[in-house]
Coordinates of N, CA and C in Angstrom, one line a residue:
M1 N 103.7 105.1 143.2 CA 104.8 104.2 143.5 C 104.7 102.9 142.9
R2 N 103.4 102.3 142.8 CA 103.2 101.0 142.3 C 103.5 101.0 140.8
K3 N 103.3 102.1 140.1 CA 103.6 102.1 138.7 C 105.1 102.0 138.4
R4 N 105.9 102.6 139.3 CA 107.3 102.5 139.1 C 107.8 101.1 139.4
V5 N 107.2 100.5 140.4 CA 107.6 99.1 140.7 C 107.4 98.2 139.6
I6 N 106.2 98.3 139.0 CA 105.8 97.5 137.8 C 106.8 97.7 136.7
A7 N 107.1 99.0 136.4 CA 108.0 99.4 135.3 C 109.4 98.9 135.5
A8 N 109.8 98.9 136.7 CA 111.2 98.5 137.0 C 111.4 97.0 136.8
G9 N 110.3 96.3 136.9 CA 110.4 94.8 136.8 C 110.3 94.3 135.3
L10 N 110.1 95.2 134.4 CA 109.9 94.8 133.0 C 111.3 94.7 132.3
S11 N 111.7 93.5 132.0 CA 113.0 93.3 131.3 C 113.0 93.9 129.9
G12 N 114.1 94.5 129.6 CA 114.3 94.9 128.2 C 113.7 96.3 127.9
L13 N 113.1 97.0 128.9 CA 112.4 98.2 128.6 C 113.3 99.4 129.0
A14 N 113.4 100.4 128.1 CA 114.2 101.5 128.3 C 113.4 102.5 129.1
L15 N 113.6 102.6 130.5 CA 112.8 103.4 131.3 C 113.7 104.5 132.0
A16 N 114.9 104.5 131.8 CA 115.8 105.3 132.6 C 115.5 106.8 132.4
G17 N 115.4 107.5 133.6 CA 115.3 108.9 133.5 C 113.9 109.4 133.2
V18 N 112.9 108.6 133.0 CA 111.6 109.0 132.6 C 110.6 108.4 133.6
T19 N 109.6 109.2 134.1 CA 108.6 108.7 135.0 C 107.5 108.0 134.3
V20 N 107.0 106.9 134.8 CA 105.8 106.2 134.1 C 104.6 107.1 134.1
A21 N 104.5 108.0 135.1 CA 103.3 108.9 135.2 C 103.1 109.7 133.9
A22 N 104.1 109.8 133.0 CA 104.0 110.5 131.8 C 102.9 109.9 130.9
Y23 N 102.6 108.6 131.1 CA 101.6 107.9 130.3 C 100.3 107.8 131.0
A24 N 100.1 108.6 132.1 CA 98.8 108.4 132.8 C 97.6 109.0 132.1
V25 N 97.8 109.9 131.2 CA 96.7 110.5 130.5 C 96.6 110.0 129.1
G26 N 95.4 109.5 128.7 CA 95.2 109.0 127.4 C 94.1 109.7 126.7
P27 N 93.6 109.2 125.6 CA 94.2 108.1 124.8 C 95.5 108.5 124.1
L28 N 96.3 107.5 123.8 CA 97.6 107.7 123.1 C 97.4 107.2 121.7
A29 N 98.0 108.0 120.7 CA 97.9 107.6 119.3 C 99.3 107.2 118.8
L30 N 99.5 106.1 118.2 CA 100.7 105.6 117.6 C 100.5 105.4 116.1
Q31 N 101.5 105.7 115.4 CA 101.4 105.6 113.9 C 101.8 104.2 113.5
V32 N 100.9 103.5 112.7 CA 101.2 102.2 112.1 C 102.2 102.4 111.0
G33 N 103.4 101.8 111.1 CA 104.4 102.0 110.1 C 104.7 100.8 109.3
E34 N 104.3 99.6 109.8 CA 104.6 98.3 109.1 C 103.4 97.4 109.2
G35 N 103.3 96.5 108.3 CA 102.3 95.4 108.5 C 101.5 95.2 107.3
G36 N 100.6 94.3 107.4 CA 99.7 93.9 106.3 C 98.8 92.7 106.7
G37 N 98.0 92.2 105.8 CA 97.2 91.1 106.0 C 97.1 90.2 104.9
A38 N 96.4 89.0 105.1 CA 96.2 88.0 104.1 C 94.9 87.4 104.3
C39 N 94.2 87.1 103.2 CA 92.8 86.6 103.2 C 92.7 85.3 102.4
A40 N 92.1 84.3 103.0 CA 91.8 83.1 102.3 C 90.3 83.3 101.8
I41 N 90.1 83.3 100.5 CA 88.8 83.6 100.0 C 88.0 82.3 99.8
S42 N 86.8 82.3 100.4 CA 85.9 81.1 100.4 C 84.7 81.3 99.5
W43 N 84.4 82.6 99.2 CA 83.2 82.9 98.4 C 83.4 82.3 97.0
A44 N 82.4 81.7 96.4 CA 82.5 81.2 95.0 C 81.1 81.2 94.4
K45 N 81.1 81.5 93.1 CA 79.9 81.6 92.3 C 80.2 81.0 90.9
S46 N 79.4 80.1 90.5 CA 79.6 79.5 89.1 C 79.7 80.6 88.1
G47 N 80.7 80.5 87.2 CA 80.8 81.5 86.1 C 81.6 82.7 86.5
I48 N 82.0 82.8 87.7 CA 82.8 84.0 88.2 C 84.1 83.5 88.8
T49 N 85.2 84.1 88.2 CA 86.5 83.8 88.8 C 87.0 84.9 89.7
V50 N 87.4 84.5 90.9 CA 87.9 85.4 91.9 C 89.4 85.2 92.0
S51 N 90.1 86.3 91.9 CA 91.6 86.2 91.9 C 92.2 87.4 92.4
S52 N 93.5 87.4 92.7 CA 94.3 88.5 93.2 C 95.6 88.5 92.5
A53 N 96.1 89.7 92.2 CA 97.4 89.9 91.6 C 98.5 89.6 92.6
T54 N 98.1 89.6 93.9 CA 99.1 89.3 94.9 C 98.6 88.2 95.8
P55 N 98.5 87.0 95.4 CA 98.1 85.9 96.2 C 99.1 85.6 97.3
T56 N 98.6 84.9 98.3 CA 99.4 84.5 99.5 C 99.9 83.1 99.3
P57 N 101.2 82.9 99.3 CA 101.8 81.5 99.0 C 101.4 80.5 100.1
D58 N 101.2 81.0 101.3 CA 100.9 80.1 102.5 C 99.4 79.7 102.5
L59 N 98.6 80.3 101.7 CA 97.1 79.9 101.7 C 96.7 79.3 100.4
P60 N 95.7 78.4 100.4 CA 95.2 77.9 99.2 C 94.5 78.9 98.3
A61 N 94.6 78.8 97.0 CA 93.9 79.7 96.1 C 92.4 79.5 96.2
P62 N 91.6 80.6 96.0 CA 92.1 82.0 95.8 C 92.5 82.6 97.2
S63 N 93.5 83.5 97.1 CA 93.9 84.2 98.3 C 94.4 85.6 97.9
A64 N 94.5 86.4 98.9 CA 95.0 87.8 98.6 C 95.8 88.3 99.7
A65 N 96.9 89.0 99.4 CA 97.7 89.7 100.3 C 97.5 91.2 100.2
F66 N 97.5 91.9 101.4 CA 97.4 93.3 101.4 C 98.6 93.9 102.2
T67 N 99.4 94.7 101.6 CA 100.7 95.1 102.2 C 100.8 96.6 102.4
G68 N 101.9 97.1 103.0 CA 102.1 98.5 103.1 C 101.2 99.2 104.0
A69 N 100.9 98.5 105.2 CA 99.9 99.1 106.1 C 100.3 100.4 106.7
S70 N 99.4 101.3 106.8 CA 99.6 102.6 107.5 C 98.3 103.0 108.2
G71 N 98.4 103.9 109.1 CA 97.2 104.3 109.9 C 97.6 104.6 111.3
Q72 N 96.7 104.3 112.2 CA 96.8 104.8 113.6 C 96.3 103.7 114.6
L73 N 97.1 103.5 115.6 CA 96.7 102.7 116.7 C 96.3 103.6 117.9
I74 N 95.2 103.4 118.5 CA 94.7 104.2 119.7 C 94.8 103.3 120.9
L75 N 95.5 103.8 121.9 CA 95.6 103.1 123.2 C 95.0 103.9 124.3
K76 N 93.9 103.3 124.9 CA 93.2 104.0 126.0 C 93.7 103.4 127.3
G77 N 94.5 104.1 128.1 CA 94.9 103.6 129.4 C 96.4 103.8 129.6
D78 N 96.9 103.4 130.7 CA 98.3 103.6 131.1 C 99.1 102.4 130.6
P79 N 100.0 102.6 129.7 CA 100.8 101.4 129.1 C 101.5 100.7 130.2
A80 N 102.0 101.3 131.2 CA 102.8 100.6 132.3 C 101.9 99.6 133.0
E81 N 100.6 99.8 133.1 CA 99.7 98.9 133.7 C 99.2 97.9 132.7
L82 N 98.9 98.3 131.5 CA 98.4 97.4 130.5 C 99.4 96.4 130.0
I83 N 100.7 96.7 130.1 CA 101.7 95.8 129.6 C 101.7 94.4 130.3
T84 N 101.2 94.4 131.5 CA 101.1 93.2 132.3 C 99.7 92.5 132.3
D85 N 98.8 93.1 131.5 CA 97.4 92.6 131.5 C 96.9 92.4 130.1
P86 N 97.2 91.3 129.4 CA 96.9 91.1 128.0 C 95.4 91.3 127.7
E87 N 94.5 90.9 128.6 CA 93.1 91.0 128.4 C 92.7 92.5 128.4
A88 N 93.1 93.3 129.4 CA 92.8 94.7 129.4 C 93.5 95.4 128.3
L89 N 94.7 95.0 127.8 CA 95.3 95.7 126.7 C 94.5 95.5 125.4
A90 N 94.0 94.3 125.2 CA 93.2 94.0 124.0 C 91.9 94.9 124.0
A91 N 91.3 95.1 125.2 CA 90.2 95.9 125.2 C 90.5 97.4 125.1
A92 N 91.7 97.8 125.3 CA 92.1 99.2 125.2 C 92.6 99.6 123.9
V93 N 92.8 98.7 122.9 CA 93.4 99.0 121.7 C 92.4 99.0 120.5
T94 N 92.4 100.0 119.7 CA 91.7 100.0 118.4 C 92.7 100.4 117.3
L95 N 92.4 100.0 116.1 CA 93.2 100.2 115.0 C 92.4 100.8 113.8
G96 N 93.0 101.8 113.1 CA 92.4 102.2 111.8 C 93.6 102.1 110.8
V97 N 93.5 101.1 109.9 CA 94.6 100.9 109.0 C 94.2 100.8 107.5
S98 N 95.1 101.3 106.7 CA 94.9 101.2 105.2 C 96.0 100.3 104.7
A99 N 95.8 99.7 103.5 CA 96.8 98.9 102.9 C 96.6 98.9 101.4
T100 N 97.5 98.3 100.6 CA 97.4 98.1 99.2 C 97.2 96.7 98.8
G101 N 96.5 96.5 97.7 CA 96.2 95.1 97.3 C 94.8 95.1 96.6
Q102 N 94.6 94.0 95.8 CA 93.4 94.0 95.0 C 92.8 92.6 94.8
V103 N 91.5 92.5 94.8 CA 90.8 91.3 94.4 C 89.9 91.6 93.2
S104 N 89.9 90.7 92.3 CA 89.1 90.8 91.0 C 88.1 89.7 90.9
F105 N 86.9 90.1 90.4 CA 85.8 89.2 90.0 C 85.6 89.4 88.5
V106 N 85.7 88.3 87.8 CA 85.6 88.3 86.3 C 84.7 87.2 85.8
N107 N 83.8 87.4 84.8 CA 83.1 86.3 84.2 C 83.6 86.0 82.8
A108 N 83.0 85.1 82.2 CA 83.4 84.6 80.8 C 83.3 85.7 79.8
L109 N 82.4 86.7 80.0 CA 82.2 87.8 79.0 C 83.2 88.9 79.2
G110 N 84.0 88.8 80.3 CA 85.0 89.8 80.5 C 84.5 90.9 81.5
T111 N 83.2 90.8 81.9 CA 82.7 91.7 82.9 C 83.6 91.6 84.2
R112 N 83.9 92.8 84.7 CA 84.9 92.8 85.8 C 84.5 93.7 86.9
V113 N 84.8 93.3 88.1 CA 84.7 94.1 89.3 C 86.0 94.0 90.1
D114 N 86.6 95.1 90.4 CA 87.8 95.1 91.2 C 87.6 95.8 92.5
V115 N 88.1 95.2 93.6 CA 88.1 95.9 94.9 C 89.6 96.1 95.3
S116 N 90.0 97.3 95.7 CA 91.4 97.5 96.0 C 91.5 98.5 97.2
D117 N 92.7 98.5 97.8 CA 93.1 99.5 98.8 C 92.2 99.6 100.0
P118 N 92.2 98.5 100.8 CA 91.3 98.5 101.9 C 91.6 99.5 103.0
N119 N 90.6 99.9 103.7 CA 90.7 100.8 104.8 C 89.8 100.2 105.9
A120 N 90.4 99.7 107.0 CA 89.7 98.9 108.0 C 89.8 99.4 109.4
A121 N 88.7 99.2 110.1 CA 88.7 99.5 111.6 C 88.7 98.1 112.3
L122 N 89.6 98.0 113.3 CA 89.8 96.8 114.0 C 89.7 97.1 115.5
P123 N 89.2 96.1 116.3 CA 88.9 94.7 116.0 C 87.5 94.5 115.4
T124 N 86.6 95.4 115.4 CA 85.3 95.2 114.8 C 84.9 96.4 114.0
G125 N 84.0 96.1 113.0 CA 83.6 97.3 112.2 C 83.4 96.8 110.8
D126 N 83.9 97.6 109.8 CA 83.8 97.2 108.4 C 85.1 97.7 107.7
V127 N 85.2 97.2 106.5 CA 86.4 97.6 105.7 C 85.9 98.2 104.4
T128 N 86.3 99.4 104.0 CA 85.9 100.0 102.8 C 87.0 99.6 101.7
F129 N 86.6 99.5 100.5 CA 87.5 99.3 99.3 C 87.1 100.3 98.3
V130 N 88.1 100.6 97.4 CA 87.7 101.3 96.1 C 87.2 100.2 95.2
V131 N 85.9 100.4 94.8 CA 85.3 99.4 94.0 C 85.1 99.9 92.6
K132 N 85.7 99.2 91.6 CA 85.5 99.6 90.2 C 84.6 98.5 89.5
S133 N 83.6 99.0 88.8 CA 82.6 98.1 88.2 C 82.2 98.8 86.8
P134 N 81.5 98.0 86.0 CA 81.0 98.6 84.8 C 80.2 99.9 85.0
A135 N 79.5 100.0 86.1 CA 78.7 101.2 86.4 C 79.5 102.3 87.0
N136 N 80.7 102.0 87.6 CA 81.6 103.0 88.1 C 83.0 102.6 87.8
P137 N 83.4 102.8 86.5 CA 84.8 102.3 86.1 C 85.9 103.1 86.7
D138 N 85.7 104.3 87.2 CA 86.7 105.1 87.9 C 86.9 104.7 89.3
G139 N 85.9 104.0 89.9 CA 86.0 103.5 91.2 C 85.3 104.4 92.2
I140 N 84.7 103.8 93.2 CA 84.1 104.5 94.3 C 84.4 103.8 95.6
R141 N 84.7 104.5 96.7 CA 85.0 103.8 97.9 C 83.7 103.5 98.7
I142 N 83.5 102.3 99.0 CA 82.3 101.9 99.7 C 82.6 100.9 100.8
P143 N 81.8 100.7 101.8 CA 81.9 99.6 102.7 C 81.6 98.3 102.0
A144 N 82.6 97.4 101.8 CA 82.5 96.2 101.0 C 82.2 95.0 101.9
F145 N 82.9 95.0 103.1 CA 82.8 93.8 104.0 C 82.6 94.3 105.4
Q146 N 82.0 93.5 106.2 CA 81.8 93.8 107.6 C 82.2 92.5 108.4
Y147 N 82.5 92.7 109.7 CA 82.9 91.6 110.5 C 82.7 91.9 112.0
S148 N 82.6 90.8 112.7 CA 82.5 90.8 114.2 C 84.0 90.6 114.7
A149 N 84.1 90.5 116.0 CA 85.4 90.3 116.6 C 86.1 89.1 116.0
P150 N 87.4 89.2 115.7 CA 88.2 88.1 115.2 C 88.4 87.0 116.3
E151 N 88.8 85.8 115.9 CA 89.1 84.8 116.8 C 90.2 85.2 117.8
K152 N 91.1 86.0 117.2 CA 92.3 86.4 118.0 C 92.6 87.8 117.7
F153 N 92.6 88.7 118.7 CA 93.1 90.1 118.6 C 94.1 90.3 119.7
S154 N 95.4 90.3 119.4 CA 96.4 90.2 120.4 C 97.4 91.4 120.3
P155 N 97.1 92.5 120.9 CA 98.1 93.6 121.0 C 99.2 93.2 122.0
E156 N 100.4 93.8 121.7 CA 101.5 93.6 122.6 C 102.3 94.9 122.7
L157 N 102.6 95.3 123.9 CA 103.5 96.4 124.1 C 104.9 95.9 124.1
K158 N 105.6 96.2 123.1 CA 107.0 95.6 123.0 C 108.0 96.5 123.7
Q159 N 107.7 97.7 123.9 CA 108.6 98.7 124.5 C 107.8 99.9 125.0
L160 N 108.1 100.4 126.2 CA 107.4 101.5 126.8 C 108.0 102.9 126.3
L161 N 109.3 103.0 126.4 CA 109.9 104.3 126.0 C 111.0 104.1 125.0
P162 N 110.8 104.5 123.8 CA 109.6 105.1 123.2 C 108.6 104.0 123.1
L163 N 107.3 104.3 123.1 CA 106.2 103.4 123.1 C 106.2 102.7 121.7
H164 N 106.1 101.4 121.8 CA 106.1 100.5 120.6 C 105.2 99.4 120.8
A165 N 104.2 99.2 119.8 CA 103.2 98.2 120.0 C 103.1 97.4 118.7
A166 N 102.7 96.1 118.9 CA 102.4 95.2 117.8 C 101.1 94.6 118.0
V167 N 100.4 94.3 116.9 CA 99.1 93.7 117.0 C 99.0 92.5 116.0
N168 N 98.6 91.3 116.5 CA 98.3 90.2 115.7 C 96.8 89.9 115.6
V169 N 96.3 89.7 114.4 CA 94.9 89.4 114.2 C 94.8 88.1 113.5
E170 N 93.9 87.2 114.0 CA 93.7 86.0 113.3 C 92.2 85.6 113.3
G171 N 91.7 84.9 112.3 CA 90.4 84.5 112.2 C 89.3 85.6 112.1
L172 N 89.6 86.5 111.2 CA 88.7 87.6 111.0 C 87.8 87.3 109.8
T173 N 86.5 86.9 110.0 CA 85.7 86.5 108.9 C 85.0 87.7 108.3
L174 N 85.2 87.8 107.0 CA 84.6 88.9 106.2 C 83.2 88.5 105.6
R175 N 82.2 89.3 105.8 CA 80.9 89.1 105.2 C 80.6 90.3 104.3
M176 N 80.0 90.0 103.1 CA 79.6 91.1 102.2 C 78.6 92.0 102.8
T177 N 78.8 93.3 102.5 CA 77.7 94.3 102.9 C 76.7 94.2 101.8
P178 N 75.4 94.6 102.1 CA 74.4 94.7 101.1 C 74.8 95.6 99.9
Q179 N 75.6 96.7 100.2 CA 76.0 97.6 99.2 C 76.9 97.0 98.2
F180 N 77.8 96.2 98.7 CA 78.7 95.5 97.7 C 78.0 94.4 97.0
A181 N 77.1 93.7 97.7 CA 76.4 92.6 97.0 C 75.6 93.2 95.9
E182 N 75.1 94.4 96.1 CA 74.3 95.1 95.0 C 75.2 95.3 93.8
V183 N 76.4 95.7 94.0 CA 77.4 96.0 92.9 C 77.6 94.7 92.1
L184 N 77.8 93.6 92.8 CA 78.0 92.3 92.1 C 76.7 91.9 91.3
N185 N 75.5 92.1 91.9 CA 74.3 91.7 91.3 C 74.0 92.6 90.1
T186 N 74.4 93.9 90.1 CA 74.2 94.8 89.0 C 75.2 94.4 87.9
S187 N 76.4 94.0 88.3 CA 77.4 93.7 87.3 C 77.2 92.3 86.6
F188 N 76.9 91.3 87.4 CA 76.9 89.9 86.9 C 75.5 89.3 86.9
G189 N 74.5 90.0 87.4 CA 73.1 89.4 87.4 C 72.6 89.2 88.7
L190 N 71.2 89.3 88.9 CA 70.6 89.1 90.2 C 70.8 87.7 90.7
G191 N 71.0 87.6 92.0 CA 71.3 86.3 92.6 C 72.8 86.0 92.7
T192 N 73.6 86.9 92.2 CA 75.0 86.6 92.3 C 75.5 86.6 93.8
A193 N 75.0 87.6 94.6 CA 75.5 87.7 95.9 C 74.4 88.3 96.8
S194 N 74.5 88.1 98.1 CA 73.6 88.7 99.1 C 74.4 89.3 100.2
G195 N 73.8 90.3 100.8 CA 74.5 90.9 102.0 C 74.5 89.8 103.1
G196 N 75.7 89.7 103.7 CA 75.9 88.7 104.7 C 76.6 87.4 104.2
D197 N 76.8 87.3 102.9 CA 77.5 86.2 102.4 C 79.0 86.2 102.9
T198 N 79.5 85.0 103.3 CA 80.8 85.0 103.8 C 81.8 85.1 102.6
F199 N 82.7 86.0 102.7 CA 83.7 86.2 101.6 C 85.0 85.4 101.9
G200 N 85.5 85.4 103.1 CA 86.7 84.8 103.4 C 87.2 85.1 104.9
T201 N 88.3 84.5 105.2 CA 88.9 84.7 106.5 C 90.3 85.3 106.4
C202 N 90.5 86.3 107.3 CA 91.8 87.1 107.1 C 92.6 87.1 108.4
S203 N 93.8 87.4 108.3 CA 94.7 87.6 109.4 C 95.6 88.7 109.1
G204 N 96.3 89.3 110.1 CA 97.2 90.4 109.9 C 98.1 90.6 111.0
N205 N 99.2 91.4 110.7 CA 100.1 91.8 111.7 C 100.5 93.3 111.5
F206 N 100.5 94.1 112.5 CA 100.7 95.5 112.4 C 101.7 96.0 113.5
D207 N 102.5 96.9 113.1 CA 103.5 97.5 114.0 C 103.3 99.0 114.2
A208 N 103.3 99.5 115.4 CA 103.0 100.9 115.6 C 103.9 101.5 116.6
A209 N 104.3 102.8 116.4 CA 105.2 103.5 117.3 C 104.9 105.0 117.3

């Protein structure tokens, strides 16, 4: 009965004719259909230019935008209860998302490393990229960056029936993995990068239903 009282008090939610108990069993999977992210790149090395074909106008150069997000949002719990508890909702949501976009590293000799098409787990984990380098010109997907919890991970249930969620992420600090640092060192010379180097800070918005 408590679930129905909570649901009845939620303005703007289409609940007519459907019992909230339908959401009592989880986890629930929603498809990410819109969204993307942007990164302000802080990593710098003398002699190497870092750039993106899709910079973000709102951020200082160098920056990169990643668009066309797709993937899955997993919700563990009863949406009718979580919608009124932002802290519990944040703990109940995980995201697996892919997007398009590219960052390039180039030196004066024309040696080039490209990272593209990120695939990330949120709110914590790592992000894999397709990495093209002189040693692997066709590209290989590897974990390129890792991160702890962002400064802000804010899911919102915008509608219960049909279930519609949005997630805002801010202050996600990317650090190079040892595997990607090795690619840069092999391509540009020892000492170019180290695992744990801060690469930049990212934000993103995602929509799932």
